Coordinates of C-alpha atoms in Angstrom, one line a residue:
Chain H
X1 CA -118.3 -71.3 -31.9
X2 CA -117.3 -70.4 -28.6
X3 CA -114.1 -72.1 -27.5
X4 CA -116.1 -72.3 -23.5
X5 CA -119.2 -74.3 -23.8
X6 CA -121.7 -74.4 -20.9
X7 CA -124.0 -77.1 -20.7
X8 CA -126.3 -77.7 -17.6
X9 CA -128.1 -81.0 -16.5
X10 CA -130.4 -80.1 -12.9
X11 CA -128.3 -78.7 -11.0
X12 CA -125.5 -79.6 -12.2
X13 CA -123.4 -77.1 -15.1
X14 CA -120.4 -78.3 -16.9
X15 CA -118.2 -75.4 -18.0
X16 CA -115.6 -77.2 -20.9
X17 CA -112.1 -75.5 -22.3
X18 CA -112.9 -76.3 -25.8
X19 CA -109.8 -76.0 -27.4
X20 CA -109.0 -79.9 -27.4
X21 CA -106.2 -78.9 -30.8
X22 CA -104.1 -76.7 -28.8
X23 CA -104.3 -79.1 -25.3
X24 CA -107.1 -76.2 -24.0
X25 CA -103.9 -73.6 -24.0
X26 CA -105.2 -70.2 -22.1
X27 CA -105.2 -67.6 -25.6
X28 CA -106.8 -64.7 -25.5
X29 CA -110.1 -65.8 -27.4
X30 CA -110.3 -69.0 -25.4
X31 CA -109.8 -66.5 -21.9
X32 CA -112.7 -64.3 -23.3
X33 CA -114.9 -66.9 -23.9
X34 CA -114.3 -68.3 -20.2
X35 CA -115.2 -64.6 -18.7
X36 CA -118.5 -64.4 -20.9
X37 CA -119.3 -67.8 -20.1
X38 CA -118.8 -67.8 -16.1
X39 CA -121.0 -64.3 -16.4
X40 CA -123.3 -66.4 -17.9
X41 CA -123.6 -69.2 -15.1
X42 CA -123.5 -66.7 -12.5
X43 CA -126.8 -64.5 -14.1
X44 CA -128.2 -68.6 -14.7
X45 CA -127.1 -68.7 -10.5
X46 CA -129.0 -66.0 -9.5
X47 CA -131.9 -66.3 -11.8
X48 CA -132.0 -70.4 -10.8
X49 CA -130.6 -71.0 -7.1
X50 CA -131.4 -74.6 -8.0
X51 CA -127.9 -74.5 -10.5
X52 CA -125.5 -75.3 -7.5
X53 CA -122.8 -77.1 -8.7
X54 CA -120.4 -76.2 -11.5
X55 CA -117.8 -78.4 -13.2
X56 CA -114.7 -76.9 -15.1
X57 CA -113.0 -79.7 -17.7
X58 CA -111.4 -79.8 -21.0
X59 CA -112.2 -81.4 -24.1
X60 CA -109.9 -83.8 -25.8
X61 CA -107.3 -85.4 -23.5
X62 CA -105.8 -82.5 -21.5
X63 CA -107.2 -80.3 -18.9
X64 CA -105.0 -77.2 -19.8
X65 CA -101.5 -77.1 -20.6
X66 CA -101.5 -73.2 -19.7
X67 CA -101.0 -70.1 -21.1
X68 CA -100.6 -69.7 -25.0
X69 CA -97.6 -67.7 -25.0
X70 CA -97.0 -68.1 -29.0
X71 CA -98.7 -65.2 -29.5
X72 CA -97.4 -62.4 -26.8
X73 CA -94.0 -63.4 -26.6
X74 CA -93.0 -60.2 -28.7
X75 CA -94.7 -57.7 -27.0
X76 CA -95.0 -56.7 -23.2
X77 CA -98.6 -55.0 -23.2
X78 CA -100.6 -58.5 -24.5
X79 CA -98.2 -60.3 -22.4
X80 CA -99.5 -58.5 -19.9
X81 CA -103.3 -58.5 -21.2
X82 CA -102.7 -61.9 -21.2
X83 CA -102.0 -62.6 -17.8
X84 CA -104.3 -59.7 -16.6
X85 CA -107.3 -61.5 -18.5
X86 CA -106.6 -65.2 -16.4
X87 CA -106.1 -63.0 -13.1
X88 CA -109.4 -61.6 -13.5
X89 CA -110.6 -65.1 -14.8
X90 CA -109.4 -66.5 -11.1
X91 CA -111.3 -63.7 -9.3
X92 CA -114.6 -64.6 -11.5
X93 CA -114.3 -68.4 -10.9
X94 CA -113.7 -67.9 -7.1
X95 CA -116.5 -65.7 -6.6
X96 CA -119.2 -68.1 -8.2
X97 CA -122.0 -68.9 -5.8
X98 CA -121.8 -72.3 -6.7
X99 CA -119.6 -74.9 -5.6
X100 CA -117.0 -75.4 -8.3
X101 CA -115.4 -78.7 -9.3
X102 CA -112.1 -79.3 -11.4
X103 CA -112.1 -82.4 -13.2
X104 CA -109.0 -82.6 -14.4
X105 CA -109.4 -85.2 -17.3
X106 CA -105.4 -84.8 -17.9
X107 CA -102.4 -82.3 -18.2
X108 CA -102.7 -79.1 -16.2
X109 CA -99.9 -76.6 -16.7
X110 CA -98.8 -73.9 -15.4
X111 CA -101.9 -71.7 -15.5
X112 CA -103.8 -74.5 -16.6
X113 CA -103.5 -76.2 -12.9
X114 CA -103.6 -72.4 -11.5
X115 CA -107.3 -72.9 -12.7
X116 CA -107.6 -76.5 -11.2
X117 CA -106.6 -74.9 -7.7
X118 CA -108.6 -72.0 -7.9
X119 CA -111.6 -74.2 -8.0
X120 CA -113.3 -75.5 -4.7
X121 CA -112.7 -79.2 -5.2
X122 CA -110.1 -80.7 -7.5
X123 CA -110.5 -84.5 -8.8
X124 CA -107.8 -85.9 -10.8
X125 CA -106.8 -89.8 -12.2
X126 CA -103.5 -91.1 -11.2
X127 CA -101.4 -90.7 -14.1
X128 CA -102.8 -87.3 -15.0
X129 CA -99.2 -85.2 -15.5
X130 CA -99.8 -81.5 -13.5
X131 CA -97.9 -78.8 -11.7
X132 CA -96.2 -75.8 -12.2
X133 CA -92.8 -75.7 -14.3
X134 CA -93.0 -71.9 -14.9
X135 CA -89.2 -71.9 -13.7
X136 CA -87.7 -74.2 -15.6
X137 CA -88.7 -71.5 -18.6
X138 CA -87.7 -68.6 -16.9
X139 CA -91.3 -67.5 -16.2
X140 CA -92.5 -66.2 -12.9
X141 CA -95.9 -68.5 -11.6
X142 CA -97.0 -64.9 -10.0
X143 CA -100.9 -65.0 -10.9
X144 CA -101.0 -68.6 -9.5
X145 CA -99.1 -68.3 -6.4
X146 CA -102.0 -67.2 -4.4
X147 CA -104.2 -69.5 -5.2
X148 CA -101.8 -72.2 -4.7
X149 CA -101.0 -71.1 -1.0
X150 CA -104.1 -71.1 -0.4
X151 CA -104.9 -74.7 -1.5
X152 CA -101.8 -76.0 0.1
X153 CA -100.1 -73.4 2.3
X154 CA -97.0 -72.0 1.9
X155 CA -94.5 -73.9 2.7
X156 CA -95.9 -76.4 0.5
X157 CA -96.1 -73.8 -2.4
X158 CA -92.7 -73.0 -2.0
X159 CA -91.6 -76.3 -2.7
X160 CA -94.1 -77.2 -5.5
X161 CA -92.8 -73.8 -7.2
X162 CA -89.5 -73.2 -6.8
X163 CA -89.1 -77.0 -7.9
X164 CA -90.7 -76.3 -11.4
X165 CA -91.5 -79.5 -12.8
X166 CA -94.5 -81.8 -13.1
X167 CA -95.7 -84.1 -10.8
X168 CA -98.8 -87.0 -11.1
X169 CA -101.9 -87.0 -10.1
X170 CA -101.2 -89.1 -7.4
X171 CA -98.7 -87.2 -5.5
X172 CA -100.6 -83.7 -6.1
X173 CA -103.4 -85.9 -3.9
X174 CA -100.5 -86.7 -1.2
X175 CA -100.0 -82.9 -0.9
X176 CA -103.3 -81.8 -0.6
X177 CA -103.3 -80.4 -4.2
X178 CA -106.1 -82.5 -5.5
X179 CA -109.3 -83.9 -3.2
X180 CA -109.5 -86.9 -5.1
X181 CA -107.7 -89.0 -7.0
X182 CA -109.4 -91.9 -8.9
X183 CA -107.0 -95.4 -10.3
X184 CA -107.2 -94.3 -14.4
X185 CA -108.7 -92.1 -16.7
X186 CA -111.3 -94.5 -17.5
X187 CA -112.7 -94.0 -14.0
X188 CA -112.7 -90.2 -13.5
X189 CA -116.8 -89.5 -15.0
X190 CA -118.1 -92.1 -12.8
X191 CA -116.3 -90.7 -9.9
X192 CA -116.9 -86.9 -10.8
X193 CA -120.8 -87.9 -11.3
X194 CA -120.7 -89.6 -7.8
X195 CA -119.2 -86.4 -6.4
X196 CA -121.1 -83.4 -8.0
X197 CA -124.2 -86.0 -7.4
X198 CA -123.6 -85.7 -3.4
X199 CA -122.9 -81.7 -4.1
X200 CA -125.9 -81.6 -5.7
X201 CA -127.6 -82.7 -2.3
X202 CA -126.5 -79.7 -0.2
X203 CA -128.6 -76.5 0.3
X204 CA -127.5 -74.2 -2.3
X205 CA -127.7 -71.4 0.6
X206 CA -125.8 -72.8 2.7
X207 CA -123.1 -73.8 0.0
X208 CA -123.3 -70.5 -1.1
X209 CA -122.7 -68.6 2.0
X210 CA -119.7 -70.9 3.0
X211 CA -117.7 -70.3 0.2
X212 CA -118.3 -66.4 1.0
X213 CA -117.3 -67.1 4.3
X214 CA -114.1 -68.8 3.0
X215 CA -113.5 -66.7 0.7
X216 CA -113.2 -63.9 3.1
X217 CA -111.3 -65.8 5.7
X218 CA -108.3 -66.4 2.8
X219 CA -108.7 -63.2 1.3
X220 CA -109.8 -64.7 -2.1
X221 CA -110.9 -62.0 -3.8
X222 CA -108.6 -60.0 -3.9
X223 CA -108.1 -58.9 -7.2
X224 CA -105.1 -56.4 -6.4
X225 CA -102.7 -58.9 -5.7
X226 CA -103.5 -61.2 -8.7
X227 CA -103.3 -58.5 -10.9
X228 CA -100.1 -57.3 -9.2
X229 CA -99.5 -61.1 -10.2
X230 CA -99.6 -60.5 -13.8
X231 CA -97.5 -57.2 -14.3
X232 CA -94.6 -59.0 -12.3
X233 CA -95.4 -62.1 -14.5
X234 CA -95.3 -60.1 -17.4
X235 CA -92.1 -58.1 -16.6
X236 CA -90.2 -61.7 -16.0
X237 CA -91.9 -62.9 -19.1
X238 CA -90.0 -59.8 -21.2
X239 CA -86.6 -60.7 -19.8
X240 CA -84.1 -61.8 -22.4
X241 CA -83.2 -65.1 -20.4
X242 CA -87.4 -66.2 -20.7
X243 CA -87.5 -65.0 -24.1
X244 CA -84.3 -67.2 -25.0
X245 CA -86.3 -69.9 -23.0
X246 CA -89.5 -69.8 -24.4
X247 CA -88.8 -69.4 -28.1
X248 CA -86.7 -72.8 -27.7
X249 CA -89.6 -74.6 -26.2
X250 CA -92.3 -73.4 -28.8
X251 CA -89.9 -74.1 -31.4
X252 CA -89.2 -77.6 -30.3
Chain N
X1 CA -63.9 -70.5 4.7
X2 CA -63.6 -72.9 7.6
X3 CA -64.9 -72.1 11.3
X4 CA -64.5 -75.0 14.1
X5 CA -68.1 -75.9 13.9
X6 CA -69.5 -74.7 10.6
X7 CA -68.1 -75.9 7.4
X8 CA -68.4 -73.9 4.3
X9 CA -68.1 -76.0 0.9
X10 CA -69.0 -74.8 -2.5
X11 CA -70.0 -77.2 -5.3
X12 CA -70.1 -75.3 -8.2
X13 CA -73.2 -73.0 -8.2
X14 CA -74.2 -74.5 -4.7
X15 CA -73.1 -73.5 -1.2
X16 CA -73.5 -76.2 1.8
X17 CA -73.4 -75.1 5.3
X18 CA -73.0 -77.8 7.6
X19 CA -73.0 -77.7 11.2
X20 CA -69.7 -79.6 12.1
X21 CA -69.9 -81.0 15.9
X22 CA -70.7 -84.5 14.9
X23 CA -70.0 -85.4 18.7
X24 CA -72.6 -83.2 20.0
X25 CA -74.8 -84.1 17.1
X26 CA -74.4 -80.5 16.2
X27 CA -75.3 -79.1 19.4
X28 CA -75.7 -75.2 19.0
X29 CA -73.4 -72.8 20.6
X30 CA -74.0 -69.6 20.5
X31 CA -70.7 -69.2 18.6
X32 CA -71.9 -71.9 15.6
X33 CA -75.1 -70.0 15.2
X34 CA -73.5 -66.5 14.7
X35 CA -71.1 -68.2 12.5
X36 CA -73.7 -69.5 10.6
X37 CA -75.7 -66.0 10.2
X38 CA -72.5 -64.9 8.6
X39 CA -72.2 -67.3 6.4
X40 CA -75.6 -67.1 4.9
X41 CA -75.0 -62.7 4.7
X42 CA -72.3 -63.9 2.8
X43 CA -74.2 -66.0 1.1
X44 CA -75.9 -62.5 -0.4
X45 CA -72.9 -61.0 -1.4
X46 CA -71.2 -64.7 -3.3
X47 CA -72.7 -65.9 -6.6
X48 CA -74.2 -69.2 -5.1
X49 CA -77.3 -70.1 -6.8
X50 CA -78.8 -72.6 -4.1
X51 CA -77.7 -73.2 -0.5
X52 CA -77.7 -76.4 1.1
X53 CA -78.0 -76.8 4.8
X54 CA -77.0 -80.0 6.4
X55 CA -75.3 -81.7 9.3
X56 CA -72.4 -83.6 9.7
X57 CA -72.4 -87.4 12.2
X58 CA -75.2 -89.0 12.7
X59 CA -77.9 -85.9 13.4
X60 CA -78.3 -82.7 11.3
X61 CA -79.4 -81.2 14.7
X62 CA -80.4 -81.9 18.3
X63 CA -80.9 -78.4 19.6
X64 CA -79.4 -75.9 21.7
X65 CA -76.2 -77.3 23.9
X66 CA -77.9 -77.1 27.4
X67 CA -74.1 -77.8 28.5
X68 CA -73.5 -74.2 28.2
X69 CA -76.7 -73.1 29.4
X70 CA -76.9 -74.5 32.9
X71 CA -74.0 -72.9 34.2
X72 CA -75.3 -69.7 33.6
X73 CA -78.8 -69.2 35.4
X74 CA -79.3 -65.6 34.5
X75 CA -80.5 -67.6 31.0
X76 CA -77.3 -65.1 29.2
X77 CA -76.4 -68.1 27.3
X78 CA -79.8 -68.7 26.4
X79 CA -80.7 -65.2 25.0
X80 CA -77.9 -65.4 23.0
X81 CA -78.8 -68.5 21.6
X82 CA -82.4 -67.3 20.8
X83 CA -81.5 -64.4 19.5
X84 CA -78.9 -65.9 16.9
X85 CA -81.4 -68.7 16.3
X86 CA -83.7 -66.2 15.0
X87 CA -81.4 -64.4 13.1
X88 CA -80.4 -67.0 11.2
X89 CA -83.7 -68.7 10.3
X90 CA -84.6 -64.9 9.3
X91 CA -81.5 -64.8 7.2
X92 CA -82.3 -67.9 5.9
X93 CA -85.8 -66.4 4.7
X94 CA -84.7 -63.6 3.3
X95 CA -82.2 -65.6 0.4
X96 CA -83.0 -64.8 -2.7
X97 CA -81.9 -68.1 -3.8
X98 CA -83.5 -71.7 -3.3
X99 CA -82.7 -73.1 -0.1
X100 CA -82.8 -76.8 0.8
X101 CA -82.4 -78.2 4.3
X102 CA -80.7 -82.4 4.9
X103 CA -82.1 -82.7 8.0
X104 CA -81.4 -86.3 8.7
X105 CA -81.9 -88.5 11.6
X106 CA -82.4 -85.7 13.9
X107 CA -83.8 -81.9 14.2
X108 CA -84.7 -81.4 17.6
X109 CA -85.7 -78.0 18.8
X110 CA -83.7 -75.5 18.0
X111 CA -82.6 -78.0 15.1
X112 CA -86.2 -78.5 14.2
X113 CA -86.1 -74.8 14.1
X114 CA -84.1 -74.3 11.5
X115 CA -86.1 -76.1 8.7
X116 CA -88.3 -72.5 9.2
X117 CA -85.6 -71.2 7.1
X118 CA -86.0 -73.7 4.4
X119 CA -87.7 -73.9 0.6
X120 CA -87.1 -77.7 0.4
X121 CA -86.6 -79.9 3.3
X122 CA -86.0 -83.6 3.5
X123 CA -85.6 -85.9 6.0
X124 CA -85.7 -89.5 6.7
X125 CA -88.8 -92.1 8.1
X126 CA -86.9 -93.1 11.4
X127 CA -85.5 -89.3 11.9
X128 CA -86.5 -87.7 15.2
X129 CA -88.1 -84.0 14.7
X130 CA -89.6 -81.7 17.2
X131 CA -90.1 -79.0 19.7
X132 CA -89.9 -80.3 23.0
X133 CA -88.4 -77.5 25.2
X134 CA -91.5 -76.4 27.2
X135 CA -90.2 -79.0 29.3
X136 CA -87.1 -77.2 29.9
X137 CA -88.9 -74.7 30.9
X138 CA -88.4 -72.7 27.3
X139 CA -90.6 -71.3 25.1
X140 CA -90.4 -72.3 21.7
X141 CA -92.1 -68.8 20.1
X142 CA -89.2 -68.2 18.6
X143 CA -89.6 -70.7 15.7
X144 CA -93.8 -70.2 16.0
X145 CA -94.1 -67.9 13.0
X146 CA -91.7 -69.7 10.7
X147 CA -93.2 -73.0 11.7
X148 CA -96.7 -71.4 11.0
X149 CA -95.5 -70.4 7.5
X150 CA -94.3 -74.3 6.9
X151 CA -97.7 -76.1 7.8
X152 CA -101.2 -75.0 8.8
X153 CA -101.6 -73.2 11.9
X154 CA -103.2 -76.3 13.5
X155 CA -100.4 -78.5 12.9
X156 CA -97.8 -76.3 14.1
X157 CA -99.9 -75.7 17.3
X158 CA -100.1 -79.1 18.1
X159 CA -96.2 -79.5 17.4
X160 CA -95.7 -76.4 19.9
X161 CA -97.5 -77.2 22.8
X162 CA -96.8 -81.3 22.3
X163 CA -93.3 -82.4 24.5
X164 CA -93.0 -85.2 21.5
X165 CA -91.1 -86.0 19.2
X166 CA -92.4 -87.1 15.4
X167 CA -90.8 -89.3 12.9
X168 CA -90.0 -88.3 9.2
X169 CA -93.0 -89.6 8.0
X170 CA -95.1 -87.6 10.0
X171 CA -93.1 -84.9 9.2
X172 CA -93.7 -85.4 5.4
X173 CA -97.8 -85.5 6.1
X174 CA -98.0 -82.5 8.5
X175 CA -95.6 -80.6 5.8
X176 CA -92.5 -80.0 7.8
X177 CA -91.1 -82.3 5.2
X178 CA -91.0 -82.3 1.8
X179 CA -89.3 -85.2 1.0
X180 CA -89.0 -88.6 3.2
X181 CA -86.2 -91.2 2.8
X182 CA -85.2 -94.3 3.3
X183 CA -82.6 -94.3 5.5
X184 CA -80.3 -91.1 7.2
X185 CA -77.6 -92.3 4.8
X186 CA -79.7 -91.6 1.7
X187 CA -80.4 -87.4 3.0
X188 CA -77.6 -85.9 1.7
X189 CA -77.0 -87.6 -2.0
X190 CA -80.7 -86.8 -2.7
X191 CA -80.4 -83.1 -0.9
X192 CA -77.3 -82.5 -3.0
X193 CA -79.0 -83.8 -6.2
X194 CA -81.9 -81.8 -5.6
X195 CA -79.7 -78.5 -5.2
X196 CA -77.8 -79.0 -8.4
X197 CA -81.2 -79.5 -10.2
X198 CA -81.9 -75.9 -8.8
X199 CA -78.6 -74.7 -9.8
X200 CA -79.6 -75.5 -13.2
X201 CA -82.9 -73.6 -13.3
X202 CA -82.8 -70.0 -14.5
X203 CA -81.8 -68.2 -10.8
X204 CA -83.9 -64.8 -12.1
X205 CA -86.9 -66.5 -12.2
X206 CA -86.5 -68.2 -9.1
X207 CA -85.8 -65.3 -7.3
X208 CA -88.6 -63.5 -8.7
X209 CA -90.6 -66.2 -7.6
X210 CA -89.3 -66.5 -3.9
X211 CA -89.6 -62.9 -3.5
X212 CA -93.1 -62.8 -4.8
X213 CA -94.4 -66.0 -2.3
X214 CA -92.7 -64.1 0.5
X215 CA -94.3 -61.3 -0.5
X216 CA -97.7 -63.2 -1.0
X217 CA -97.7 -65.2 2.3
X218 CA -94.8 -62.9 4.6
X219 CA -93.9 -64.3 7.8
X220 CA -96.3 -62.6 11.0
X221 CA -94.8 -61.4 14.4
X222 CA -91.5 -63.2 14.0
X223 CA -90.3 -60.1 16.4
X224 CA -92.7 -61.3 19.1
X225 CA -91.8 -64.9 18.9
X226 CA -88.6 -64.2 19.5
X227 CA -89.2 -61.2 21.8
X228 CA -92.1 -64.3 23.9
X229 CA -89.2 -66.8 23.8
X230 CA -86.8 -64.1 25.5
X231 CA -88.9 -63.1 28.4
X232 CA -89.2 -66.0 29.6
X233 CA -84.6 -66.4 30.3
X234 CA -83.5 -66.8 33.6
X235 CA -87.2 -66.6 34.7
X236 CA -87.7 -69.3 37.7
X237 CA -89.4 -71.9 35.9
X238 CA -85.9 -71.9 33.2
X239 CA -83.9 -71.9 36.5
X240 CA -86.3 -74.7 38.0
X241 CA -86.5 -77.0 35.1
X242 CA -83.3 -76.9 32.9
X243 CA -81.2 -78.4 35.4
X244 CA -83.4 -81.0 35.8
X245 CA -83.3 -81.7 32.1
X246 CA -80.0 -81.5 32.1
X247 CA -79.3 -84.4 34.7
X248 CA -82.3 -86.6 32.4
X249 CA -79.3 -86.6 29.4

């Protein structure tokens, strides 16, 4: 079974992490899946302009609590596959003509809330725990950096990174790191349906040829530097002080 | 290492600058400001893993001391104060370590400046921040690109070309701030609290990580601010107005 499902409902597609016993972590298998399955929806795009609206979730109770780093710690070049795969992945997502909606139904690490800022619209619940605590493990947040100046400007990304940390839904609203922020869990379908609903409205054409627009303006697609993102990622990643780091967290 | 006006004091892993003319709410003088750039190229060479910026009295900052300025109309002072403004918020920029700015109760132009040089500001709700030197017949370019870097380009327009002042609040929303308090009083325990939590964090992947958002997001034409604020020293309207100003305080 694949670990990214794709289901569609009008013009609405929901793309869902499905890896609900490891919290959605970003493996290699479950990034794969994510490529084929965003090639999918956009070939179902093109074929159907009617398919306007995406939504990217996770199963189980988390969003994504970020890369799976069990498995590359030892070795540089999947460390770097790793990393290369989910910069490529940003690039994909971005580039969907579609508008594309996190609904971040709870933790989103690391990567994990890379993804959730990479999308066009973010809606969280209050309590949800997300941010970026790369630092506190010794690990460089290269391949997210970009996308999260872009979603809340620099100097705002500075802050949020060099912090390290988590911080709730709530305040990534107050800083413009999620659109919408619902009171509790219970109330995040309802107000997601409302939302893509409205989307759903708009002239896919017009939607479509926004987000180009935008796209251009912030220089999303630029793979180069995301990828750049990655190798420096990866290099950190390899230094004895993140290894020490790392191997104490996934042992704990 | 003690100069008159800026205070050097380590704790532990951190370094604190603090401007030190509590009775001029840390007016800048030319001679504080190049003090200050040295400090913070020393601040390369030491093993300091954050630096904290703050202000002693009642004000982190209110800005360039027009005291010294209005007694020389050829606007020397002046370029001397821009220039070594702009040095030090680039210095500031180019740390390799975290730095966090206590910018309580006041940080008034060139003082508002400054927090362009900072990773982690905070501030207070009653605090009094702003740019308003086009009244003085000054250009505040100088701080433009930094400022850009700190908020959206819309938000720092309107701060530029607006002769008000904003409160911490407002600060915190438009992204100047990072962090609002209380009260003034509360600033520098939390700024101090916050730098020993970034002492604690592993310094080569937060240097990695600041040289890879500076990288990412550089700061644009910070020559040109600097070289727009400069062209405009000794110029008639400076000659015209800062006197004027001067007589208002």
């Amino acid at each position: 079974m694949s670990l990214a499902t794709v289901t569609t409902s009008g013009p609405i597609a929901t793309l869902t992490l499905n890896r609900a016993d490891t919290r959605n972590a970003l493996s290699l298998d479950l990034l794969r899946d994510l490529h084929a399955a965003v090639d999918d929806l956009d070939a179902r795009i093109a074929r159907d302009r009617n398919l306007h609206v995406v939504v990217l979730t996770g199963a189980g109770k988390a969003f994504c609590a970020g890369m799976d780093l069990k498995a590359v710690l030892d070795n540089h070049d999947l460390a770097l596959q790793l990393l290369s795969t989910l910069a490529k992945l940003t690039i994909k997502i971005r580039k969907l003509p579609a508008v594309v909606v996190a609904k971040v139904n709870g933790a989103a690490i690391g990567g994990g809330c890379g993804l959730a800022c990479v999308c066009d619209l973010a809606i969280t619940h209050a309590d949800a725990k997300v941010g970026f605590p790369e630092v506190d493990l010794g690990v460089c947040p290269a391949v997210v950096a970009p996308w999260l100046v872009r979603k809340v400007g620099s100097g705002r990304a500075r802050k949020i990174l060099l912090s390290g940390g988590l911080m709730s839904g709530q305040q990534a609203f107050d800083i413009g790191m999620i659109d919408t922020v619902c009171p509790s869990a219970a109330d995040l379908d309802k107000t997601t349906d409302e939302i893509t609903t409205r989307l759903a409205t708009g002239g896919p054409l017009a939607q479509a040829a926004t987000k180009k627009l935008l796209n251009e303006l912030d220089d999303s697609l630029n793979e180069a530097l995301v990828l750049r993102g990655a190798q420096l990622s990866a290099d950190v990643l390899s230094t004895p002080d993140a290894q020490a780091r790392l191997r104490a967290k996934l042992s704990s | 290492m003690i100069t008159s006006t800026t205070h050097t004091t380590p704790h532990g892993d951190i370094l604190e600058l603090s401007l030190a003319r509590p009775d001029k709410r840390n007016a800048l003088t030319p001679e504080m400001l190049t003090a200050l750039r040295d400090h913070i190229a020393a601040c390369k060479r030491s093993s300091a893993r954050v630096l904290l910026l703050s202000g002693q009295g009642p004000a982190f900052c209110a800005g360039f001391d027009l005291s010294l300025c209005k007694d020389h109309p050829d606007g020397s002072v002046m370029r001397a104060l821009l220039s070594s403004l702009h040095d030090c918020i680039a210095a500031l920029r180019s740390l390799d370590i975290p730095v966090v700015i206590a910018a309580h109760g006041s940080a008034i132009a060139g003082g508002c400046a400054l927090l362009g040089g900072g990773d982690i500001i905070l501030t207070n709700a009653q605090a009094k921040i702003g740019y308003p030197v086009p009244r003085l017949g000054v250009s505040p370019a100088v701080s433009a690109p930094f400022l850009r870097d700190l908020t959206h380009d819309g938000n720092a327009r309107a701060r530029l070309v607006e002769n008000t002042l904003i409160d911490g609040r407002t600060a915190l929303r438009l992204g100047l701030a990072h962090e609002c308090l209380d009260t003034p009083e509360a600033v520098h325990p939390r700024a101090l609290a916050i730098a020993a939590g970034l002492a604690a964090k592993p310094a080569a992947a937060l240097a990695a990580t600041k040289r890879w958002l500076a990288e990412i997001s550089p700061i644009l034409n910070a020559d040109s601010g600097l070289q727009a604020s400069l062209a405009l020293t000794g110029g008639e309207e400076e000659r015209r107005l800062l006197p004027q100003a001067w007589s208002r305080l």
